[in-house]
Amino acid sequence: MRRDVNGVTKSRFEMFSNSDEAVINKKLPKELLLRIFSFLDVVTLCRCAQVSRAWNVLALDGSNWQRIDLFDFQRDIEGRVVENISKRCGGFLRKLSLRGCLGVGDNALRTFAQNCRNIEVLNLNGCTKTTDATCTSLSKFCSKLRHLDLASCTSITNMSLKALSEGCPLLEQLNISWCDQVTKDGIQALVRGCGGLKALFLKGCTQLEDEALKYIGAHCPELVTLNLQTCLNIRSGKVFSINRRRLYHSG
């Protein structure tokens, strides 16, 4: 079945017939309508989806859902919502923010990872139900992941960092602030497979010691930002001794 440049199959447009009395649907090509819909936010798309059957198809087309931020709806988001979004968006989704969505856990994120294998930016900051199982799923299915925020996901351990190292080699930015179960062993595992890291946020990782910096310095030549606030077992002098050409923040 032939696809146009926007990834929409010809058959999807067959439901638009002359019986549709809306002037805009008659005057504008359906490809142009889809392009217009691509500029709408999540709320507006959902409203448009209720206008007519034709607009429902356009509004819910996966190509319109490449970037989704659900922070404004965090209290209402449950796992099934994330699962439904992932099934609708499939391979189109590139960026998803679930920041503060306390109702989203490992099962929903596994379904998400299986369906959205082209995800590049994922924000799970404050998703406290997230555990190592989520990182295992991301490692298995989401090899294109570049930015991952796991701040305040306090169940995350060294196992997550090992999984990311094995399955997400393109990772450039990682935030595991306040994941206080992480130790130098986790950092060692992470940097061995994610040597392209450019930003690493370790604020509140209280178990880290100076030795963790040796691993970072040896394996992450592109790193320009390192946040070690409240890592009380790391001496600030050690931070700047790794490589003075890079920028580090320790306090």
Short mmCIF file of C-alpha atoms in Angstrom, two decimals:
data_model
loop_
_atom_site.label_atom_id
_atom_site.label_comp_id
_atom_site.label_asym_id
_atom_site.label_seq_id
_atom_site.Cartn_x
_atom_site.Cartn_y
_atom_site.Cartn_z
CA MET A 1 0.00 0.00 0.00
CA ARG A 2 1.58 3.29 -1.12
CA ARG A 3 2.40 5.98 1.48
CA ASP A 4 2.72 9.70 0.94
CA VAL A 5 5.58 11.80 2.32
CA ASN A 6 3.87 12.20 5.67
CA GLY A 7 3.61 8.48 6.23
CA VAL A 8 -0.18 8.33 5.81
CA THR A 9 -1.61 5.57 3.67
CA LYS A 10 -3.86 6.39 0.76
CA SER A 11 -6.64 4.27 2.21
CA ARG A 12 -6.85 6.52 5.25
CA PHE A 13 -8.10 9.32 3.00
CA GLU A 14 -10.78 7.22 1.32
CA MET A 15 -13.22 8.00 4.15
CA PHE A 16 -13.24 11.66 3.06
CA SER A 17 -16.15 11.83 0.61
CA ASN A 18 -18.29 14.51 -1.00
CA SER A 19 -20.90 13.88 1.65
CA ASP A 20 -18.72 15.69 4.19
CA GLU A 21 -20.29 19.17 4.24
CA ALA A 22 -17.43 20.94 6.07
CA VAL A 23 -16.03 23.54 3.65
CA ILE A 24 -12.48 23.14 4.92
CA ASN A 25 -12.58 19.44 4.17
CA LYS A 26 -13.70 20.15 0.60
CA LYS A 27 -11.33 22.99 -0.19
CA LEU A 28 -8.06 21.73 1.32
CA PRO A 29 -6.22 18.56 0.33
CA LYS A 30 -6.23 16.05 3.14
CA GLU A 31 -2.41 16.01 3.11
CA LEU A 32 -2.44 19.75 3.85
CA LEU A 33 -4.96 19.31 6.63
CA LEU A 34 -2.71 16.71 8.20
CA ARG A 35 0.19 19.14 7.98
CA ILE A 36 -1.87 21.80 9.77
CA PHE A 37 -2.79 19.33 12.51
CA SER A 38 0.90 18.61 13.06
CA PHE A 39 1.32 22.07 14.65
CA LEU A 40 -1.39 21.55 17.30
CA ASP A 41 -0.76 20.70 20.95
CA VAL A 42 -2.07 17.60 22.71
CA VAL A 43 -5.23 19.23 24.10
CA THR A 44 -6.20 20.80 20.77
CA LEU A 45 -5.61 17.55 18.90
CA CYS A 46 -7.91 15.72 21.29
CA ARG A 47 -10.60 18.35 20.79
CA CYS A 48 -10.26 18.17 17.02
CA ALA A 49 -10.59 14.41 17.20
CA GLN A 50 -14.16 14.91 18.48
CA VAL A 51 -15.31 17.13 15.59
CA SER A 52 -15.95 14.44 12.99
CA ARG A 53 -14.85 11.02 11.87
CA ALA A 54 -12.53 12.54 9.27
CA TRP A 55 -10.88 14.87 11.77
CA ASN A 56 -10.57 12.05 14.27
CA VAL A 57 -8.40 10.14 11.81
CA LEU A 58 -6.24 13.19 11.12
CA ALA A 59 -5.89 14.28 14.75
CA LEU A 60 -4.97 10.82 15.99
CA ASP A 61 -2.56 10.00 13.20
CA GLY A 62 0.72 8.91 14.72
CA SER A 63 2.73 11.47 12.76
CA ASN A 64 1.11 14.23 14.86
CA TRP A 65 2.32 12.67 18.08
CA GLN A 66 6.09 12.78 17.73
CA ARG A 67 6.56 14.97 20.82
CA ILE A 68 4.31 14.64 23.85
CA ASP A 69 4.53 16.40 27.22
CA LEU A 70 1.98 15.19 29.77
CA PHE A 71 3.28 17.18 32.73
CA ASP A 72 0.18 19.40 32.83
CA PHE A 73 -1.99 16.30 33.21
CA GLN A 74 0.26 14.38 35.58
CA ARG A 75 -2.42 13.73 38.23
CA ASP A 76 -4.70 12.09 35.70
CA ILE A 77 -2.17 9.95 33.87
CA GLU A 78 -2.27 6.24 34.61
CA GLY A 79 -0.40 3.38 33.05
CA ARG A 80 -3.15 2.54 30.56
CA VAL A 81 -2.96 6.06 29.12
CA VAL A 82 0.73 5.60 28.34
CA GLU A 83 0.04 2.20 26.84
CA ASN A 84 -2.68 3.61 24.58
CA ILE A 85 -0.45 6.49 23.47
CA SER A 86 2.37 4.11 22.63
CA LYS A 87 0.07 1.94 20.54
CA ARG A 88 -1.27 4.97 18.69
CA CYS A 89 2.10 6.64 18.08
CA GLY A 90 4.21 3.57 17.45
CA GLY A 91 7.43 4.37 15.66
CA PHE A 92 6.55 8.05 15.21
CA LEU A 93 7.17 9.08 18.82
CA ARG A 94 10.56 10.72 19.40
CA LYS A 95 10.09 12.67 22.63
CA LEU A 96 7.92 11.91 25.67
CA SER A 97 7.75 13.65 29.04
CA LEU A 98 5.96 11.91 31.90
CA ARG A 99 7.53 14.16 34.52
CA GLY A 100 5.68 13.81 37.81
CA CYS A 101 3.27 11.13 36.58
CA LEU A 102 3.14 9.09 39.77
CA GLY A 103 0.64 6.58 38.38
CA VAL A 104 2.95 5.27 35.65
CA GLY A 105 4.98 2.15 36.45
CA ASP A 106 7.12 -0.57 34.93
CA ASN A 107 4.36 -2.50 33.14
CA ALA A 108 3.13 0.52 31.19
CA LEU A 109 6.67 1.57 30.35
CA ARG A 110 7.49 -1.89 29.05
CA THR A 111 4.56 -1.65 26.62
CA PHE A 112 5.74 1.83 25.72
CA ALA A 113 9.29 0.63 25.03
CA GLN A 114 8.06 -2.23 22.86
CA ASN A 115 5.90 0.06 20.72
CA CYS A 116 8.04 3.21 20.56
CA ARG A 117 11.45 1.97 19.53
CA ASN A 118 12.47 5.26 17.94
CA ILE A 119 12.20 7.24 21.17
CA GLU A 120 15.14 9.62 21.62
CA VAL A 121 14.16 11.76 24.62
CA LEU A 122 12.35 10.32 27.65
CA ASN A 123 11.62 12.20 30.88
CA LEU A 124 10.56 10.06 33.85
CA ASN A 125 11.55 12.59 36.50
CA GLY A 126 9.55 11.89 39.65
CA CYS A 127 7.91 8.71 38.33
CA THR A 128 8.53 6.97 41.62
CA LYS A 129 7.01 3.63 40.57
CA THR A 130 9.81 3.21 38.05
CA THR A 131 12.37 0.50 38.91
CA ASP A 132 15.22 -1.33 37.23
CA ALA A 133 12.65 -3.22 35.16
CA THR A 134 11.96 -0.07 33.15
CA CYS A 135 15.62 0.43 32.28
CA THR A 136 15.81 -3.22 31.27
CA SER A 137 12.93 -2.62 28.85
CA LEU A 138 14.54 0.52 27.46
CA SER A 139 17.78 -1.37 27.00
CA LYS A 140 16.06 -4.14 25.10
CA PHE A 141 13.87 -2.06 22.78
CA CYS A 142 15.06 1.59 22.67
CA SER A 143 18.58 1.63 21.27
CA LYS A 144 18.11 5.16 19.84
CA LEU A 145 17.61 6.75 23.25
CA ARG A 146 19.76 9.88 23.70
CA HIS A 147 18.33 11.77 26.67
CA LEU A 148 16.94 10.03 29.76
CA ASP A 149 15.77 11.68 32.98
CA LEU A 150 15.31 9.35 35.97
CA ALA A 151 15.70 11.96 38.70
CA SER A 152 14.00 11.03 41.98
CA CYS A 153 13.28 7.49 40.76
CA THR A 154 14.69 6.21 44.02
CA SER A 155 14.24 2.49 43.22
CA ILE A 156 16.85 2.75 40.47
CA THR A 157 20.05 0.80 41.25
CA ASN A 158 23.30 -0.14 39.56
CA MET A 159 21.37 -2.73 37.56
CA SER A 160 19.67 0.06 35.61
CA LEU A 161 22.98 1.63 34.67
CA LYS A 162 24.34 -1.71 33.53
CA ALA A 163 21.24 -2.26 31.37
CA LEU A 164 21.51 1.19 29.79
CA SER A 165 25.17 0.58 29.07
CA GLU A 166 24.34 -2.62 27.22
CA GLY A 167 21.38 -1.43 25.17
CA CYS A 168 21.53 2.37 24.79
CA PRO A 169 24.99 3.19 23.37
CA LEU A 170 23.83 6.54 21.93
CA LEU A 171 22.98 7.99 25.33
CA GLU A 172 24.24 11.59 25.58
CA GLN A 173 22.45 12.93 28.64
CA LEU A 174 21.46 11.06 31.79
CA ASN A 175 19.92 12.43 34.97
CA ILE A 176 19.89 10.07 37.94
CA SER A 177 19.84 12.74 40.62
CA TRP A 178 18.60 11.50 44.02
CA CYS A 179 18.91 7.87 42.93
CA ASP A 180 20.82 7.23 46.12
CA GLN A 181 21.26 3.47 45.63
CA VAL A 182 23.73 4.05 42.80
CA THR A 183 27.39 3.41 43.63
CA LYS A 184 30.70 3.63 41.80
CA ASP A 185 30.10 0.15 40.39
CA GLY A 186 27.02 1.41 38.57
CA ILE A 187 28.93 4.37 37.16
CA GLN A 188 31.71 2.05 36.01
CA ALA A 189 29.18 -0.16 34.18
CA LEU A 190 27.43 2.85 32.63
CA VAL A 191 30.43 4.61 31.14
CA ARG A 192 31.88 1.47 29.59
CA GLY A 193 28.98 1.30 27.15
CA CYS A 194 27.93 4.96 27.02
CA GLY A 195 31.19 6.70 26.28
CA GLY A 196 29.40 9.41 24.30
CA LEU A 197 27.86 10.99 27.39
CA LYS A 198 27.94 14.78 27.29
CA ALA A 199 25.93 15.54 30.43
CA LEU A 200 25.63 13.48 33.59
CA PHE A 201 23.59 14.61 36.59
CA LEU A 202 24.39 12.81 39.84
CA LYS A 203 23.06 15.27 42.39
CA GLY A 204 22.14 13.54 45.63
CA CYS A 205 23.82 10.23 44.76
CA THR A 206 25.29 10.08 48.23
CA GLN A 207 27.04 6.72 47.91
CA LEU A 208 29.38 7.86 45.13
CA GLU A 209 33.09 8.15 45.94
CA ASP A 210 36.13 9.63 44.22
CA GLU A 211 36.74 6.39 42.34
CA ALA A 212 33.58 7.01 40.30
CA LEU A 213 35.28 10.05 38.79
CA LYS A 214 38.18 7.92 37.58
CA TYR A 215 35.79 5.83 35.51
CA ILE A 216 34.07 8.91 34.11
CA GLY A 217 37.36 10.56 33.21
CA ALA A 218 38.66 7.43 31.51
CA HIS A 219 35.62 6.64 29.38
CA CYS A 220 33.72 9.88 28.67
CA PRO A 221 35.94 12.19 26.60
CA GLU A 222 32.96 14.24 25.35
CA LEU A 223 31.51 15.01 28.78
CA VAL A 224 31.05 18.75 29.37
CA THR A 225 28.58 18.83 32.27
CA LEU A 226 28.80 16.87 35.50
CA ASN A 227 26.61 17.71 38.48
CA LEU A 228 27.81 16.31 41.81
CA GLN A 229 25.91 18.52 44.22
CA THR A 230 25.49 16.99 47.69
CA CYS A 231 27.74 14.04 46.78
CA LEU A 232 29.51 14.51 50.06
CA ASN A 233 31.98 11.64 49.64
CA ILE A 234 33.51 13.25 46.54
CA ARG A 235 36.11 15.92 47.05
CA SER A 236 35.65 18.96 44.80
CA GLY A 237 39.35 19.07 43.95
CA LYS A 238 39.06 15.68 42.32
CA VAL A 239 36.37 16.93 39.98
CA PHE A 240 38.57 19.48 38.32
CA SER A 241 41.58 17.18 38.15
CA ILE A 242 39.97 14.88 35.56
CA ASN A 243 40.35 17.29 32.68
CA ARG A 244 40.47 21.06 33.01
CA ARG A 245 39.26 21.51 29.45
CA ARG A 246 35.81 20.30 30.46
CA LEU A 247 33.19 22.05 32.56
CA TYR A 248 32.09 20.39 35.78
CA HIS A 249 29.75 21.54 38.48
CA SER A 250 30.28 20.21 41.97
CA GLY A 251 28.59 22.70 44.18
#
